[in-house]
Amino acid sequence: MRELIYLDNGATTWPKPDIVHEKMGVFYRDYGVNPGRSGYDKAMEAEETVQLCRKKLTAFFNGDDSERLVFTYNATDALNQVIQGRLTEGGHAVSTTLEHNSVIRPLYHMDKRSDVEVTWVPFRESGFIDPEDIRKAIKSNTKLVIVNHGSNVIGTAQDIGAIGKICREADVFFAVDASQTAGVVPIDMKAMCIDAVCFTGHKSLFGPTGIGGICVAKDAVIQATRWGGTGVKSILKYHLEEYPYRLEAGTMNTMGVAGLLAGQEFIESRGGPQAIRDHEMKLARKLWEGIKDIDRVNLYCAESLDGHIPVLSMNVEGFEAANTGTLLDVDYDIATRTGLHCAPLVHEQMHTAEIGGTVRFSLGPFNTEEHIDAAIHAVGEIEKMSKGWTKSIDY
Ligand SMILES: Cc1ncc(COP(=O)(O)O)c(C=O)c1O
């Protein structure tokens, strides 16, 4: 069997580092009891892993207090908690057309259900949000600005620090969807004036699926939108107000937390997010250089890769995105993602929805120069094939 060339790391990083498999196995076998519920040694040891992970991730994002590092199921869950927990009394939200449905849909639902109003700031032709456009969109009743840090479609990474500064000056809560950037772009909550970083565990943090979180800044308030058992102060009628319990209800994914902790070790062993990004961007540039001048290949928002994460979207003229993806898969064993990538507003703006979205290449730390050579070769061959294809698509 030929080796699968996995260029779909934006969906989830794969394979996961060995250390993650090892540490998760050991944790679950030796300490897989319910932490925070009981006082026996094993439960306390399991709790130590959870606390250590809270501390590590708080330091990772330069947050204030590890008690404010809340674990969730994934980024979608984290983003829902922030959006619903900030817009409880209606008001106005500012977001962007770069968002993933995990931001778009909660905002649409809030809009439908209550008196919430949303302003969608479009990205510029380059694929970047102009922070000044965010400033202009903020109103006196704006309760939340929520912005995608790194686009999972076109790979542009926004100037979160500049947007954060604008939000701080306007005294508006600033939340960041760091699903694609946590682990590849350094995030400093204090320097970037971020109130809440929402992250998922299974992408560049190298944990398993089913774990994510929110790092909440010290004075930031998010109302709880679900309630239940916390394992402490069970006599109280209402859910605890204090973090992390405030936003955590029920037994958590402890094995996921152990995996996230091991993911932190992996990132450290690779020299940190910037070093990982440098490796991945080197390969992304090689791919970009190899395909950008191919006649019928259209790259999106990729005039240059400055300020990008290693995510690149393209189409081959004459083919729908899904056709190109199938050819890459079946003929070349290259795994990419095709379609709208859960980010419909990006495609609305780029007019790519009508051709089935884009083909996305997203790179990870285990990709090599050989993988990129194979992808460049495959795109070249598919482009040649597209010339003889009679059913043309209107671009
Ligand atoms: C930008 C962005 N936001 C949010 C998400 C949602 O992440 P999850 O599916 O882990 O909740 C993704 C996942 O692809 C994403 O790329």
Short mmCIF file of C-alpha atoms and ligand atoms in Angstrom, two decimals:
data_model
loop_
_atom_site.label_atom_id
_atom_site.label_comp_id
_atom_site.label_asym_id
_atom_site.label_seq_id
_atom_site.Cartn_x
_atom_site.Cartn_y
_atom_site.Cartn_z
CA MET A 1 0.00 0.00 0.00
CA ARG A 2 1.27 3.46 -0.89
CA GLU A 3 1.88 5.90 1.94
CA LEU A 4 -0.94 8.37 2.49
CA ILE A 5 0.29 11.93 2.10
CA TYR A 6 -1.75 13.70 4.71
CA LEU A 7 -2.28 17.37 3.85
CA ASP A 8 -5.47 17.84 5.85
CA ASN A 9 -4.00 19.02 9.14
CA GLY A 10 -6.47 21.91 9.27
CA ALA A 11 -9.20 19.35 9.90
CA THR A 12 -7.16 17.61 12.56
CA THR A 13 -3.45 17.04 12.90
CA TRP A 14 -2.44 13.52 12.03
CA PRO A 15 -0.64 11.48 13.04
CA LYS A 16 -0.54 12.57 16.65
CA PRO A 17 2.93 12.60 18.23
CA ASP A 18 3.99 9.32 19.88
CA ILE A 19 4.28 11.02 23.24
CA VAL A 20 0.55 11.84 23.10
CA HIS A 21 -0.42 8.21 22.49
CA GLU A 22 1.93 7.02 25.20
CA LYS A 23 0.93 9.50 27.90
CA MET A 24 -2.78 9.10 27.26
CA GLY A 25 -2.50 5.33 27.55
CA VAL A 26 -0.52 5.50 30.76
CA PHE A 27 -2.82 8.10 32.27
CA TYR A 28 -6.01 6.23 31.55
CA ARG A 29 -4.63 2.90 32.64
CA ASP A 30 -3.04 4.13 35.85
CA TYR A 31 -5.09 7.20 36.84
CA GLY A 32 -8.33 6.91 34.90
CA VAL A 33 -10.55 7.65 37.92
CA ASN A 34 -12.80 10.66 38.34
CA PRO A 35 -10.76 13.66 39.51
CA GLY A 36 -12.15 16.36 41.78
CA ARG A 37 -14.80 14.03 43.15
CA SER A 38 -13.00 12.01 45.80
CA GLY A 39 -10.09 12.29 48.23
CA TYR A 40 -8.24 9.02 47.69
CA ASP A 41 -4.73 9.14 46.27
CA LYS A 42 -5.53 8.09 42.72
CA ALA A 43 -8.27 10.68 42.38
CA MET A 44 -5.87 13.32 43.70
CA GLU A 45 -3.21 12.23 41.23
CA ALA A 46 -5.69 12.43 38.35
CA GLU A 47 -6.64 15.90 39.57
CA GLU A 48 -2.96 16.89 39.53
CA THR A 49 -2.79 16.13 35.79
CA VAL A 50 -5.84 18.33 35.20
CA GLN A 51 -4.36 21.16 37.27
CA LEU A 52 -0.98 20.87 35.57
CA CYS A 53 -2.64 21.10 32.16
CA ARG A 54 -4.61 24.18 33.26
CA LYS A 55 -1.33 25.78 34.37
CA LYS A 56 0.57 24.86 31.23
CA LEU A 57 -2.10 26.20 28.89
CA THR A 58 -2.56 29.38 30.92
CA ALA A 59 1.18 30.03 30.61
CA PHE A 60 1.02 29.07 26.93
CA PHE A 61 -1.52 31.83 26.22
CA ASN A 62 -0.02 34.16 28.84
CA GLY A 63 -3.31 34.17 30.69
CA ASP A 64 -3.75 35.42 34.24
CA ASP A 65 -4.98 32.57 36.36
CA SER A 66 -5.03 28.81 35.76
CA GLU A 67 -8.41 28.60 37.53
CA ARG A 68 -9.72 30.51 34.53
CA LEU A 69 -8.57 27.88 32.08
CA VAL A 70 -11.81 26.10 31.36
CA PHE A 71 -12.01 22.75 29.56
CA THR A 72 -14.71 22.23 26.93
CA TYR A 73 -15.45 19.51 24.37
CA ASN A 74 -13.85 21.37 21.46
CA ALA A 75 -13.65 24.88 20.00
CA THR A 76 -17.30 24.81 18.93
CA ASP A 77 -18.33 24.24 22.52
CA ALA A 78 -15.96 26.96 23.74
CA LEU A 79 -17.20 29.48 21.17
CA ASN A 80 -20.84 28.69 21.98
CA GLN A 81 -20.19 29.27 25.65
CA VAL A 82 -18.53 32.62 25.01
CA ILE A 83 -21.13 33.82 22.49
CA GLN A 84 -24.15 32.75 24.50
CA GLY A 85 -22.53 33.76 27.76
CA ARG A 86 -21.81 37.29 26.55
CA LEU A 87 -24.94 38.07 24.60
CA THR A 88 -27.45 36.95 27.21
CA GLU A 89 -29.10 40.36 27.38
CA GLY A 90 -29.08 41.03 23.66
CA GLY A 91 -26.92 43.80 22.27
CA HIS A 92 -24.63 44.00 19.32
CA ALA A 93 -21.79 41.71 18.23
CA VAL A 94 -19.04 42.33 15.71
CA SER A 95 -17.55 39.43 13.82
CA THR A 96 -16.03 38.77 10.39
CA THR A 97 -16.79 36.97 7.15
CA LEU A 98 -13.77 34.75 7.83
CA GLU A 99 -15.57 32.90 10.60
CA HIS A 100 -16.24 29.22 10.88
CA ASN A 101 -19.81 28.02 11.41
CA SER A 102 -18.96 27.47 15.06
CA VAL A 103 -19.11 31.27 15.34
CA ILE A 104 -21.54 32.08 12.53
CA ARG A 105 -24.30 29.71 13.59
CA PRO A 106 -24.37 30.57 17.31
CA LEU A 107 -24.55 34.25 16.29
CA TYR A 108 -27.37 33.57 13.79
CA HIS A 109 -29.23 31.59 16.44
CA MET A 110 -28.80 34.36 19.00
CA ASP A 111 -30.01 36.82 16.39
CA LYS A 112 -33.11 34.71 15.69
CA ARG A 113 -33.91 33.96 19.32
CA SER A 114 -33.27 37.31 20.98
CA ASP A 115 -32.61 40.91 20.16
CA VAL A 116 -28.97 40.36 19.22
CA GLU A 117 -27.69 42.21 16.17
CA VAL A 118 -24.50 41.19 14.33
CA THR A 119 -22.19 43.20 12.07
CA TRP A 120 -20.10 41.02 9.75
CA VAL A 121 -16.88 42.80 8.81
CA PRO A 122 -15.64 41.60 5.39
CA PHE A 123 -12.01 40.73 4.78
CA ARG A 124 -10.03 42.78 2.29
CA GLU A 125 -9.05 41.35 -1.09
CA SER A 126 -5.78 40.19 0.42
CA GLY A 127 -7.68 37.98 2.85
CA PHE A 128 -6.95 40.14 5.88
CA ILE A 129 -9.29 42.09 8.12
CA ASP A 130 -8.42 45.74 8.44
CA PRO A 131 -8.53 46.39 12.21
CA GLU A 132 -9.90 49.86 11.46
CA ASP A 133 -13.00 48.19 9.97
CA ILE A 134 -13.58 46.54 13.35
CA ARG A 135 -13.26 49.93 15.04
CA LYS A 136 -15.86 51.39 12.68
CA ALA A 137 -18.27 48.49 13.35
CA ILE A 138 -18.22 48.89 17.15
CA LYS A 139 -21.32 50.66 18.53
CA SER A 140 -22.33 51.89 21.96
CA ASN A 141 -24.24 48.62 22.61
CA THR A 142 -21.50 46.26 21.32
CA LYS A 143 -21.06 43.46 23.86
CA LEU A 144 -18.70 41.23 21.95
CA VAL A 145 -16.09 41.30 19.21
CA ILE A 146 -15.23 37.78 18.08
CA VAL A 147 -12.63 37.16 15.41
CA ASN A 148 -11.09 34.14 13.73
CA HIS A 149 -7.34 34.33 14.27
CA GLY A 150 -6.27 32.05 11.41
CA SER A 151 -8.56 31.29 8.49
CA ASN A 152 -9.17 27.60 7.94
CA VAL A 153 -9.90 28.36 4.27
CA ILE A 154 -7.35 30.88 3.02
CA GLY A 155 -4.80 30.73 5.81
CA THR A 156 -4.55 34.43 6.61
CA ALA A 157 -3.71 35.18 10.26
CA GLN A 158 -5.27 38.37 11.55
CA ASP A 159 -3.53 41.11 13.48
CA ILE A 160 -5.14 40.12 16.73
CA GLY A 161 -3.01 42.54 18.75
CA ALA A 162 -4.25 45.54 16.75
CA ILE A 163 -7.88 44.41 17.00
CA GLY A 164 -7.47 43.72 20.73
CA LYS A 165 -6.14 47.22 21.30
CA ILE A 166 -9.14 48.72 19.55
CA CYS A 167 -11.50 46.61 21.67
CA ARG A 168 -9.69 47.57 24.88
CA GLU A 169 -9.93 51.28 23.99
CA ALA A 170 -13.66 50.85 23.30
CA ASP A 171 -14.09 48.71 26.44
CA VAL A 172 -15.59 45.82 24.49
CA PHE A 173 -15.11 42.13 25.27
CA PHE A 174 -12.71 40.57 22.73
CA ALA A 175 -12.82 36.85 22.00
CA VAL A 176 -10.54 34.99 19.59
CA ASP A 177 -11.19 31.75 17.75
CA ALA A 178 -7.72 30.26 17.89
CA SER A 179 -8.71 26.87 16.47
CA GLN A 180 -6.21 27.08 13.62
CA THR A 181 -3.50 29.07 15.37
CA ALA A 182 -3.08 27.76 18.92
CA GLY A 183 0.20 25.87 18.69
CA VAL A 184 1.45 27.49 15.45
CA VAL A 185 1.17 31.21 16.17
CA PRO A 186 2.26 32.50 19.58
CA ILE A 187 -0.72 34.02 21.42
CA ASP A 188 -0.18 36.46 24.27
CA MET A 189 -3.50 37.37 25.86
CA LYS A 190 -2.10 40.26 27.84
CA ALA A 191 -0.11 41.88 25.06
CA MET A 192 -2.95 41.31 22.57
CA CYS A 193 -5.70 42.52 24.96
CA ILE A 194 -7.72 39.32 24.57
CA ASP A 195 -10.54 38.53 27.00
CA ALA A 196 -11.13 34.95 25.91
CA VAL A 197 -9.11 32.58 23.74
CA CYS A 198 -11.19 29.65 22.45
CA PHE A 199 -9.16 26.66 21.36
CA THR A 200 -9.59 23.09 20.21
CA GLY A 201 -7.31 20.31 21.36
CA HIS A 202 -7.05 18.15 18.27
CA LYS A 203 -5.40 20.49 15.77
CA SER A 204 -2.04 22.15 16.45
CA LEU A 205 -2.20 21.48 20.17
CA PHE A 206 -1.83 17.78 19.26
CA GLY A 207 -4.35 16.42 21.74
CA PRO A 208 -7.12 14.03 20.81
CA THR A 209 -10.61 14.97 19.63
CA GLY A 210 -13.21 15.79 22.26
CA ILE A 211 -11.19 18.32 24.26
CA GLY A 212 -10.86 22.08 23.91
CA GLY A 213 -11.13 25.08 26.14
CA ILE A 214 -11.33 28.74 26.91
CA CYS A 215 -8.62 30.79 28.54
CA VAL A 216 -10.53 33.60 30.26
CA ALA A 217 -8.77 36.85 31.27
CA LYS A 218 -8.97 37.97 34.87
CA ASP A 219 -11.78 40.49 34.79
CA ALA A 220 -13.66 39.00 31.86
CA VAL A 221 -17.18 37.82 32.61
CA ILE A 222 -18.90 35.00 30.76
CA GLN A 223 -22.31 33.94 32.05
CA ALA A 224 -22.83 30.21 32.46
CA THR A 225 -25.26 28.74 29.96
CA ARG A 226 -25.44 25.23 31.39
CA TRP A 227 -25.44 23.85 34.87
CA GLY A 228 -24.95 20.58 36.71
CA GLY A 229 -22.54 18.67 38.91
CA THR A 230 -19.10 20.01 39.69
CA GLY A 231 -18.04 17.53 42.36
CA VAL A 232 -17.74 20.30 44.98
CA LYS A 233 -20.23 22.22 47.17
CA SER A 234 -23.00 19.86 46.09
CA ILE A 235 -25.39 21.25 48.69
CA LEU A 236 -25.68 24.55 46.83
CA LYS A 237 -28.86 25.00 44.84
CA TYR A 238 -27.20 26.81 41.96
CA HIS A 239 -24.14 26.09 39.89
CA LEU A 240 -20.91 27.61 41.19
CA GLU A 241 -20.04 31.10 40.07
CA GLU A 242 -16.29 30.66 40.39
CA TYR A 243 -14.03 29.55 37.58
CA PRO A 244 -13.32 26.98 36.27
CA TYR A 245 -16.54 25.36 37.58
CA ARG A 246 -18.65 28.24 36.30
CA LEU A 247 -18.20 27.01 32.73
CA GLU A 248 -17.59 23.32 33.40
CA ALA A 249 -20.45 20.96 34.22
CA GLY A 250 -20.24 17.20 34.55
CA THR A 251 -17.36 14.76 34.32
CA MET A 252 -14.69 16.06 32.03
CA ASN A 253 -12.67 14.32 29.34
CA THR A 254 -9.68 13.57 31.56
CA MET A 255 -8.01 11.39 28.97
CA GLY A 256 -8.28 14.30 26.56
CA VAL A 257 -6.68 16.57 29.16
CA ALA A 258 -3.80 14.11 29.55
CA GLY A 259 -3.38 14.17 25.76
CA LEU A 260 -3.40 17.96 25.69
CA LEU A 261 -0.74 18.01 28.38
CA ALA A 262 1.41 15.63 26.34
CA GLY A 263 0.74 17.85 23.29
CA GLN A 264 2.30 20.73 25.22
CA GLU A 265 5.39 18.61 25.79
CA PHE A 266 5.56 17.88 22.09
CA ILE A 267 5.30 21.58 21.19
CA GLU A 268 8.07 22.37 23.69
CA SER A 269 10.24 19.60 22.24
CA ARG A 270 9.85 21.20 18.79
CA GLY A 271 10.95 24.60 20.08
CA GLY A 272 7.50 26.18 20.53
CA PRO A 273 4.76 27.46 18.18
CA GLN A 274 7.00 29.78 16.17
CA ALA A 275 9.48 27.00 15.37
CA ILE A 276 6.62 24.72 14.31
CA ARG A 277 5.18 27.47 12.14
CA ASP A 278 8.59 28.11 10.55
CA HIS A 279 8.86 24.47 9.48
CA GLU A 280 5.30 24.33 8.18
CA MET A 281 5.55 27.69 6.38
CA LYS A 282 8.75 26.61 4.66
CA LEU A 283 6.79 23.73 3.17
CA ALA A 284 3.77 25.91 2.46
CA ARG A 285 5.99 28.32 0.51
CA LYS A 286 7.45 25.46 -1.47
CA LEU A 287 3.94 24.31 -2.36
CA TRP A 288 2.86 27.85 -3.21
CA GLU A 289 5.89 28.41 -5.44
CA GLY A 290 5.36 25.07 -7.12
CA ILE A 291 1.72 25.65 -8.08
CA LYS A 292 1.12 29.39 -8.27
CA ASP A 293 2.28 29.75 -11.87
CA ILE A 294 0.54 26.68 -13.25
CA ASP A 295 -1.74 27.99 -15.95
CA ARG A 296 -5.21 26.90 -14.85
CA VAL A 297 -4.56 26.82 -11.10
CA ASN A 298 -6.31 29.53 -9.10
CA LEU A 299 -5.00 30.27 -5.63
CA TYR A 300 -7.15 32.29 -3.24
CA CYS A 301 -5.92 35.29 -1.25
CA ALA A 302 -2.35 34.16 -1.70
CA GLU A 303 -0.56 37.00 -3.47
CA SER A 304 2.13 36.33 -0.91
CA LEU A 305 2.23 34.08 2.15
CA ASP A 306 3.33 36.80 4.56
CA GLY A 307 1.17 36.68 7.66
CA HIS A 308 -0.26 33.28 6.72
CA ILE A 309 -0.56 30.00 8.50
CA PRO A 310 0.20 26.84 6.48
CA VAL A 311 -3.23 26.60 4.86
CA LEU A 312 -3.63 27.15 1.11
CA SER A 313 -6.82 27.04 -0.97
CA MET A 314 -6.96 26.52 -4.72
CA ASN A 315 -8.98 25.24 -7.65
CA VAL A 316 -8.08 23.84 -11.04
CA GLU A 317 -10.15 25.55 -13.72
CA GLY A 318 -12.76 23.33 -15.26
CA PHE A 319 -13.00 21.07 -12.20
CA GLU A 320 -15.19 21.39 -9.17
CA ALA A 321 -13.21 21.32 -5.92
CA ALA A 322 -14.54 17.85 -5.07
CA ASN A 323 -13.33 16.44 -8.42
CA THR A 324 -9.81 17.71 -7.84
CA GLY A 325 -9.89 16.36 -4.29
CA THR A 326 -10.98 12.94 -5.52
CA LEU A 327 -8.23 12.86 -8.14
CA LEU A 328 -5.64 13.83 -5.53
CA ASP A 329 -6.90 11.09 -3.27
CA VAL A 330 -7.51 8.25 -5.71
CA ASP A 331 -4.65 8.80 -8.14
CA TYR A 332 -2.01 10.26 -5.85
CA ASP A 333 -2.90 9.19 -2.27
CA ILE A 334 -2.97 12.80 -1.18
CA ALA A 335 -5.54 13.70 1.47
CA THR A 336 -6.87 17.26 1.24
CA ARG A 337 -10.19 18.80 2.17
CA THR A 338 -12.62 20.13 -0.39
CA GLY A 339 -15.84 22.12 -0.12
CA LEU A 340 -16.78 25.12 1.98
CA HIS A 341 -14.80 24.08 5.07
CA CYS A 342 -17.69 25.18 7.34
CA ALA A 343 -16.94 28.81 6.44
CA PRO A 344 -19.70 29.80 4.00
CA LEU A 345 -19.21 33.57 4.22
CA VAL A 346 -15.64 33.27 2.93
CA HIS A 347 -16.95 31.54 -0.18
CA GLU A 348 -19.78 34.01 -0.58
CA GLN A 349 -17.19 36.77 -0.68
CA MET A 350 -14.83 34.90 -3.04
CA HIS A 351 -17.68 33.52 -5.21
CA THR A 352 -16.36 30.00 -4.77
CA ALA A 353 -19.54 28.47 -3.34
CA GLU A 354 -20.91 28.00 -6.85
CA ILE A 355 -17.94 25.82 -7.87
CA GLY A 356 -18.14 23.65 -4.78
CA GLY A 357 -15.73 25.68 -2.65
CA THR A 358 -12.00 25.11 -2.76
CA VAL A 359 -9.37 22.43 -2.42
CA ARG A 360 -7.48 23.05 0.79
CA PHE A 361 -3.94 21.96 1.57
CA SER A 362 -3.07 22.28 5.25
CA LEU A 363 0.32 21.24 6.55
CA GLY A 364 1.53 19.79 9.82
CA PRO A 365 4.80 19.14 11.61
CA PHE A 366 5.21 15.67 10.14
CA ASN A 367 4.99 16.78 6.52
CA THR A 368 8.17 16.65 4.48
CA GLU A 369 9.65 18.14 1.32
CA GLU A 370 8.81 14.86 -0.45
CA HIS A 371 5.12 15.27 0.40
CA ILE A 372 5.15 18.72 -1.14
CA ASP A 373 6.99 17.52 -4.26
CA ALA A 374 4.29 14.88 -4.69
CA ALA A 375 1.51 17.47 -4.27
CA ILE A 376 3.10 19.84 -6.82
CA HIS A 377 3.48 17.00 -9.30
CA ALA A 378 -0.13 15.87 -8.75
CA VAL A 379 -1.59 19.36 -9.21
CA GLY A 380 0.43 19.76 -12.44
CA GLU A 381 -0.90 16.47 -13.79
CA ILE A 382 -4.48 17.30 -12.84
CA GLU A 383 -4.16 20.68 -14.55
CA LYS A 384 -3.01 18.94 -17.74
CA MET A 385 -6.00 16.64 -17.51
CA SER A 386 -8.33 19.60 -16.99
CA LYS A 387 -7.36 20.97 -20.43
CA GLY A 388 -9.03 18.03 -22.11
CA TRP A 389 -12.10 18.18 -19.91
CA THR A 390 -15.15 19.20 -21.91
CA LYS A 391 -17.62 20.02 -19.13
CA SER A 392 -16.36 23.44 -18.19
CA ILE A 393 -17.28 25.35 -15.09
CA ASP A 394 -17.94 29.03 -15.20
CA TYR A 395 -15.26 30.81 -13.18
C1 LIG B 1 -11.42 28.32 12.42
C2 LIG B 1 -12.13 27.20 13.10
N1 LIG B 1 -12.96 27.47 14.11
C3 LIG B 1 -13.60 26.50 14.76
C4 LIG B 1 -13.45 25.18 14.43
C5 LIG B 1 -14.20 24.14 15.18
O1 LIG B 1 -13.35 23.25 15.84
P1 LIG B 1 -13.95 21.94 16.50
O2 LIG B 1 -14.58 21.16 15.40
O3 LIG B 1 -12.80 21.27 17.10
O4 LIG B 1 -14.97 22.38 17.46
C6 LIG B 1 -12.60 24.84 13.37
C7 LIG B 1 -12.45 23.44 12.94
O5 LIG B 1 -12.14 23.13 11.82
C8 LIG B 1 -11.92 25.88 12.69
O6 LIG B 1 -11.09 25.62 11.67
#
